Amino acid sequence: MTVHFKQVTIVGVGLIGGSLGMILKQQGLADQVVGVGRTIENLELAIKIGAIDRHVQDPQLVMPGTDLVILATPIESYSGHLKQWGRYLAEGTIVSDVGSVKGPLVEQAESLMPPGVHFVGAHPIAGKEKSGAGAATSDLYQNALCLLTPTARTNAEALGKIRHMWEVAGSNVHSIDPFLHDWILGAVSHLPHVAAFALMNALSDLQQHTKGDAELLNYSGGGLRDTTRIAASSPEMWRDIFLWNKDNLVLMIETLEKHLQRMKSYIQQNDEAGIEHEIAKARDARQRLK
Ligand SMILES: NC(=O)C1=CN([C@@H]2O[C@H](COP(=O)(O)OP(=O)(O)OC[C@H]3O[C@@H](n4cnc5c(N)ncnc54)[C@H](O)[C@@H]3O)[C@@H](O)[C@H]2O)C=CC1
Ligand SMILES: O=C(O)C(=O)Cc1ccc(O)cc1
């Protein structure tokens, strides 16, 4: 399959959108990559690093000539964007995204597509705790999983083109039901972020109760670094992810609370076997993580 786009417009040229823009340009998948964003500084930087060719203030002006739009802003903003410029898209245009939640978001995006415009949900499972175009790299998606979330309404040709684009980016592409996606990613991505944010905040509280002028963080080894790297992630992005995957995540947080309570009571009761059993179970599960 040869896939080529005349003009790709990336809405939100940060870590994820910027990395994709670099690939589109380097791999010759698009004649023109246009950026839409909030701050001129970030968009200028995106030009400098080769993520986009130009940027526009008013997306309406470029949408009629665009054959692929990538939504790459925090997910709560998607509907506002689609309502602002969706009606200017030409028939046959593909709108895709990179959002970390899919079920309700895909339903919303599909309902906002003008006739003849095709939505394809996508989620690269790659990234890091850094934000903005300055953090973008063209190898971000190499050997990473990329999940596509087609529905009964998805256009097969558009799906094939988005699959091809992510394969060219170096990703292993799989399709999955959007709601199953949210359950799985809730467990393996969203819950760990909840835990990392809570752990760092707990340490801040404990700092208040620390005698003298000892800085707790100055005494940490690799363990704290390993368990909390992702606590440095974007508050805006994670706020939206937590709220859009609320039902799954609340249930998952309750499961985590159950395990914290269990360990707490084993410790309180000096239950050596209980503590050891909990840790051994976790260690076995951790060894299966590749
Ligand atoms: N960070 C990660 O590791 C991953 C993030 N994602 C998803 O990718 C999307 C983008 O995330 P990142 O690139 O990490 O964030 P980022 O913060 O690096 O980039 C987002 C960009 O969008 C711009 N922006 C924000 N709101 C906007 C608005 N209303 N209109 C126009 N521009 C706006 C920001 O100024 C920024 O340049 C999110 O939806 C996130 O769920 C998906 C996979 C991994
Ligand atoms: O920094 C990390 O390890 C991540 O977990 C990156 C990440 C963040 C959000 C996603 O939707 C997918 C991947």
Coordinates of C-alpha atoms and ligand atoms in Angstrom, one line a residue:
M1 CA 0.0 0.0 0.0
T2 CA 1.4 3.4 -0.8
V3 CA 0.1 6.0 1.5
H4 CA 0.8 9.7 1.0
F5 CA -0.9 12.8 2.3
K6 CA -0.9 16.2 0.6
Q7 CA -1.3 18.1 3.9
V8 CA -1.4 16.8 7.4
T9 CA -2.6 19.2 10.1
I10 CA -1.4 18.3 13.7
V11 CA -3.5 19.9 16.4
G12 CA -1.2 20.1 19.5
V13 CA 2.4 19.8 18.4
G14 CA 3.8 18.6 21.7
L15 CA 5.7 15.4 22.6
I16 CA 3.3 13.1 20.8
G17 CA 2.2 15.3 17.9
G18 CA 5.7 16.7 17.4
S19 CA 7.2 13.2 17.2
L20 CA 4.7 12.1 14.7
G21 CA 5.2 15.3 12.6
M22 CA 9.0 14.5 12.5
I23 CA 8.3 11.1 11.2
L24 CA 5.7 12.2 8.6
K25 CA 8.3 14.6 7.2
Q26 CA 11.4 12.4 7.5
Q27 CA 9.6 9.4 5.9
G28 CA 8.1 11.5 3.1
L29 CA 4.5 10.5 4.1
A30 CA 3.2 14.1 3.6
D31 CA 4.0 17.0 1.3
Q32 CA 3.2 19.5 4.0
V33 CA 2.8 19.3 7.8
V34 CA 0.9 22.2 9.4
G35 CA 0.8 22.8 13.1
V36 CA -2.0 24.3 15.2
G37 CA -1.4 25.1 18.9
R38 CA -1.6 27.5 21.7
T39 CA 1.8 29.1 22.0
I40 CA 3.9 30.6 19.1
E41 CA 7.1 29.7 21.0
N42 CA 6.3 26.0 20.9
L43 CA 5.1 26.1 17.3
E44 CA 8.3 27.9 16.2
L45 CA 10.4 25.3 18.1
A46 CA 8.4 22.6 16.2
I47 CA 9.5 24.1 12.9
K48 CA 13.1 24.3 14.1
I49 CA 13.2 20.6 15.0
G50 CA 11.5 19.6 11.7
A51 CA 8.1 18.5 13.2
I52 CA 6.1 20.9 11.0
D53 CA 6.6 23.1 7.9
R54 CA 4.5 26.0 9.1
H55 CA 1.9 26.9 11.7
V56 CA -1.4 28.7 11.5
Q57 CA -3.4 30.8 14.0
D58 CA -6.7 30.0 12.5
P59 CA -7.2 26.2 11.7
Q60 CA -10.3 26.9 9.6
L61 CA -8.1 28.3 6.9
V62 CA -6.1 25.1 6.4
M63 CA -8.8 22.4 7.0
P64 CA -10.3 22.5 3.5
G65 CA -6.8 21.6 2.0
T66 CA -6.0 19.0 4.7
D67 CA -6.4 15.2 4.0
L68 CA -5.3 14.1 7.5
V69 CA -5.9 15.7 10.8
I70 CA -4.2 14.4 13.9
L71 CA -5.7 15.4 17.3
A72 CA -2.8 15.5 19.8
T73 CA -4.0 17.9 22.5
P74 CA -5.2 16.9 26.0
I75 CA -8.4 14.9 25.3
E76 CA -11.0 17.2 26.9
S77 CA -10.2 19.7 24.2
Y78 CA -11.1 17.4 21.2
S79 CA -14.8 18.3 21.0
G80 CA -14.1 22.0 21.0
H81 CA -11.6 21.6 18.2
L82 CA -14.0 19.5 16.1
K83 CA -16.9 21.9 16.6
Q84 CA -14.6 24.9 15.7
W85 CA -13.3 23.6 12.3
G86 CA -14.9 20.2 11.6
R87 CA -17.4 21.7 9.1
Y88 CA -14.5 23.0 7.0
L89 CA -13.1 19.5 6.3
A90 CA -13.4 18.2 2.7
E91 CA -15.1 14.9 2.0
G92 CA -12.6 12.0 2.2
T93 CA -10.5 13.6 4.9
I94 CA -9.3 11.4 7.8
V95 CA -9.4 12.6 11.4
S96 CA -7.3 10.5 13.7
D97 CA -6.0 11.0 17.2
V98 CA -3.4 9.8 19.8
G99 CA -5.6 10.1 23.0
S100 CA -4.9 7.9 26.0
V101 CA -8.7 7.1 26.5
K102 CA -10.7 5.7 23.7
G103 CA -14.3 4.4 24.4
P104 CA -16.3 7.6 25.1
L105 CA -13.9 9.7 23.1
V106 CA -14.2 7.7 19.9
E107 CA -18.0 7.8 20.3
Q108 CA -17.9 11.6 20.7
A109 CA -15.5 12.1 17.8
E110 CA -17.6 9.8 15.5
S111 CA -20.7 11.8 16.3
L112 CA -19.0 15.0 15.4
M113 CA -17.6 13.9 12.0
P114 CA -19.2 15.7 9.0
P115 CA -20.6 13.5 6.3
G116 CA -17.8 11.8 4.3
V117 CA -15.1 12.5 6.9
H118 CA -13.6 9.4 8.5
F119 CA -12.5 9.1 12.1
V120 CA -9.9 6.5 13.1
G121 CA -9.0 6.2 16.8
A122 CA -5.4 5.5 17.6
H123 CA -3.2 5.4 20.7
P124 CA 0.6 5.0 20.5
I125 CA 1.7 3.3 23.8
A126 CA 4.9 5.3 23.8
G127 CA 5.9 8.4 25.5
K128 CA 7.5 9.8 28.6
E129 CA 6.9 12.2 31.4
K130 CA 8.2 15.2 29.4
S131 CA 5.9 17.6 27.5
G132 CA 6.1 20.0 24.5
A133 CA 7.8 19.9 21.1
G134 CA 11.2 20.2 22.7
A135 CA 10.8 16.6 24.0
A136 CA 9.7 15.2 20.6
T137 CA 12.0 12.6 18.8
S138 CA 11.6 10.7 15.6
D139 CA 12.3 7.4 17.2
L140 CA 9.7 7.6 20.0
Y141 CA 7.4 5.1 18.4
Q142 CA 10.1 2.6 17.3
N143 CA 9.2 -0.9 18.5
A144 CA 6.3 0.5 20.5
L145 CA 2.8 -0.8 20.5
C146 CA 0.2 1.3 18.7
L147 CA -3.5 0.5 19.4
L148 CA -6.1 1.3 16.8
T149 CA -9.7 1.3 18.0
P150 CA -12.0 0.8 15.0
T151 CA -15.8 0.5 15.4
A152 CA -18.6 -0.6 13.1
R153 CA -18.6 2.9 11.7
T154 CA -14.9 3.0 10.8
N155 CA -14.0 3.3 7.1
A156 CA -11.7 0.4 6.1
E157 CA -9.5 2.4 3.7
A158 CA -9.0 5.1 6.3
L159 CA -8.1 2.5 8.9
G160 CA -5.6 0.9 6.5
K161 CA -3.9 4.3 5.9
I162 CA -3.6 5.1 9.6
R163 CA -2.2 1.5 10.3
H164 CA 0.4 2.1 7.5
M165 CA 1.4 5.5 9.0
W166 CA 2.1 3.9 12.4
E167 CA 3.9 1.0 10.9
V168 CA 6.2 3.4 9.1
A169 CA 6.7 5.1 12.5
G170 CA 8.2 1.7 13.6
S171 CA 5.2 0.6 15.8
N172 CA 3.6 -2.8 16.2
V173 CA 0.0 -2.0 15.3
H174 CA -2.9 -3.9 16.8
S175 CA -6.7 -3.2 16.7
I176 CA -8.8 -3.4 19.9
D177 CA -12.3 -2.6 21.0
P178 CA -12.2 1.0 22.4
F179 CA -13.9 0.2 25.7
L180 CA -11.7 -2.9 26.3
H181 CA -8.8 -0.5 25.5
D182 CA -9.9 1.8 28.4
W183 CA -10.1 -1.1 30.9
I184 CA -6.7 -2.4 30.0
L185 CA -4.9 1.0 29.8
G186 CA -6.7 2.0 33.0
A187 CA -5.0 -0.9 34.8
V188 CA -1.5 -0.7 33.2
S189 CA -1.1 3.0 32.6
H190 CA -3.7 5.2 34.4
L191 CA -3.6 3.4 37.8
P192 CA 0.2 3.5 38.0
H193 CA 0.1 7.2 37.4
V194 CA -2.5 7.6 40.2
A195 CA -0.1 5.6 42.5
A196 CA 3.0 7.7 41.5
F197 CA 1.2 11.0 42.1
A198 CA -0.1 9.8 45.4
L199 CA 3.3 8.5 46.5
M200 CA 5.0 11.8 45.8
N201 CA 2.3 13.7 47.6
A202 CA 2.5 11.4 50.6
L203 CA 6.3 12.1 50.7
S204 CA 5.5 15.8 50.7
D205 CA 3.2 15.4 53.7
L206 CA 5.8 13.3 55.4
Q207 CA 8.4 16.0 54.8
Q208 CA 6.2 18.3 56.9
H209 CA 6.5 15.9 59.8
T210 CA 10.2 15.4 59.4
K211 CA 12.3 16.8 62.3
G212 CA 15.2 19.2 61.7
D213 CA 16.1 20.3 58.2
A214 CA 16.5 16.8 56.6
E215 CA 15.3 16.9 52.9
L216 CA 13.7 13.4 52.5
L217 CA 14.3 13.3 48.8
N218 CA 18.1 13.7 49.3
Y219 CA 18.2 10.4 51.0
S220 CA 16.4 8.3 48.3
G221 CA 17.9 5.4 46.3
G222 CA 16.9 4.1 42.9
G223 CA 13.6 2.6 44.2
L224 CA 11.9 6.0 44.6
R225 CA 13.1 7.1 41.2
D226 CA 11.9 3.9 39.6
T227 CA 8.4 4.0 41.2
T228 CA 7.8 7.7 40.6
R229 CA 9.4 8.8 37.3
I230 CA 5.9 9.3 35.8
A231 CA 4.8 11.6 38.7
A232 CA 6.6 14.3 36.7
S233 CA 4.0 14.1 33.9
S234 CA 1.7 16.8 32.7
P235 CA -1.2 17.7 35.1
E236 CA -3.4 18.9 32.3
M237 CA -3.1 15.7 30.3
W238 CA -3.6 13.4 33.2
R239 CA -6.5 15.3 34.6
D240 CA -8.3 14.7 31.3
I241 CA -7.3 11.0 31.2
F242 CA -8.5 10.3 34.7
L243 CA -11.9 12.0 34.1
W244 CA -12.5 10.3 30.8
N245 CA -11.8 6.9 32.2
K246 CA -13.5 7.6 35.5
D247 CA -15.6 4.5 35.9
N248 CA -12.8 2.1 35.3
L249 CA -10.3 4.1 37.3
V250 CA -12.4 4.5 40.4
L251 CA -12.8 0.8 40.6
M252 CA -9.1 0.2 40.0
I253 CA -8.2 2.7 42.7
E254 CA -10.4 0.8 45.1
T255 CA -8.5 -2.4 44.2
L256 CA -5.2 -0.6 45.0
E257 CA -6.7 0.7 48.3
K258 CA -7.6 -2.9 49.2
H259 CA -4.0 -4.0 48.7
L260 CA -2.7 -1.1 50.7
Q261 CA -5.1 -1.9 53.5
R262 CA -4.1 -5.5 53.4
M263 CA -0.4 -4.8 53.7
K264 CA -1.1 -2.2 56.4
S265 CA -3.0 -4.7 58.5
Y266 CA -0.4 -7.4 58.0
I267 CA 2.3 -5.0 59.2
Q268 CA 0.2 -3.8 62.2
Q269 CA -0.4 -7.4 63.2
N270 CA 3.2 -8.5 62.7
D271 CA 1.9 -11.1 60.3
E272 CA 5.2 -12.3 58.8
A273 CA 3.6 -14.9 56.5
G274 CA 1.0 -12.4 55.2
I275 CA 3.6 -9.8 54.4
E276 CA 5.9 -12.4 52.7
H277 CA 3.0 -13.8 50.7
E278 CA 2.0 -10.4 49.4
I279 CA 5.5 -9.5 48.4
A280 CA 6.2 -12.9 46.8
K281 CA 2.9 -12.6 44.8
A282 CA 3.9 -9.2 43.5
R283 CA 7.5 -10.3 42.7
D284 CA 6.1 -13.2 40.6
A285 CA 3.8 -10.9 38.7
R286 CA 6.6 -8.3 38.2
Q287 CA 8.9 -11.0 36.7
R288 CA 6.3 -11.4 33.9
L289 CA 6.6 -7.8 32.9
K290 CA 8.9 -7.6 29.9
Ligands
LIG1 N1 2.7 11.9 27.0 C1 2.6 10.6 26.7 O1 3.5 9.8 27.0 C2 1.4 10.2 25.8 C3 0.4 11.0 25.5 N2 -0.7 10.6 24.8 C4 -1.8 11.5 24.5 O2 -1.3 12.5 23.5 C5 -1.9 13.7 23.7 C6 -0.8 14.8 23.8 O3 0.0 14.5 24.9 P1 1.5 15.1 24.9 O4 2.0 15.2 23.5 O5 2.3 14.3 25.9 O6 1.3 16.5 25.5 P2 2.1 17.8 25.3 O7 1.7 18.7 26.4 O8 3.6 17.5 25.1 O9 1.5 18.4 24.0 C7 0.2 18.9 23.8 C8 0.3 20.2 23.0 O10 -1.0 20.6 22.7 C9 -1.1 22.0 23.0 N3 -2.4 22.3 23.4 C10 -3.0 22.0 24.6 N4 -4.3 22.4 24.6 C11 -4.5 22.9 23.3 C12 -5.7 23.5 22.7 N5 -6.8 23.6 23.4 N6 -5.5 23.9 21.5 C13 -4.4 23.8 20.8 N7 -3.3 23.3 21.3 C14 -3.3 22.9 22.6 C15 0.0 22.3 24.0 O11 0.3 23.6 24.0 C16 1.1 21.3 23.7 O12 2.0 21.9 22.7 C17 -2.8 13.6 24.9 O13 -4.1 13.5 24.5 C18 -2.3 12.3 25.6 O14 -3.4 11.7 26.2 C19 -0.7 9.4 24.2 C20 0.4 8.5 24.4 C21 1.5 8.8 25.2
LIG2 O1 6.2 7.6 30.6 C1 5.7 6.4 30.5 O2 6.3 5.4 30.9 C2 4.3 6.3 30.1 O3 3.6 5.6 30.6 C3 4.0 7.0 28.8 C4 2.6 7.0 28.4 C5 1.7 7.9 28.8 C6 0.4 7.9 28.4 C7 0.0 7.0 27.5 O4 -1.3 7.0 27.1 C8 0.8 6.0 27.0 C9 2.2 6.0 27.4

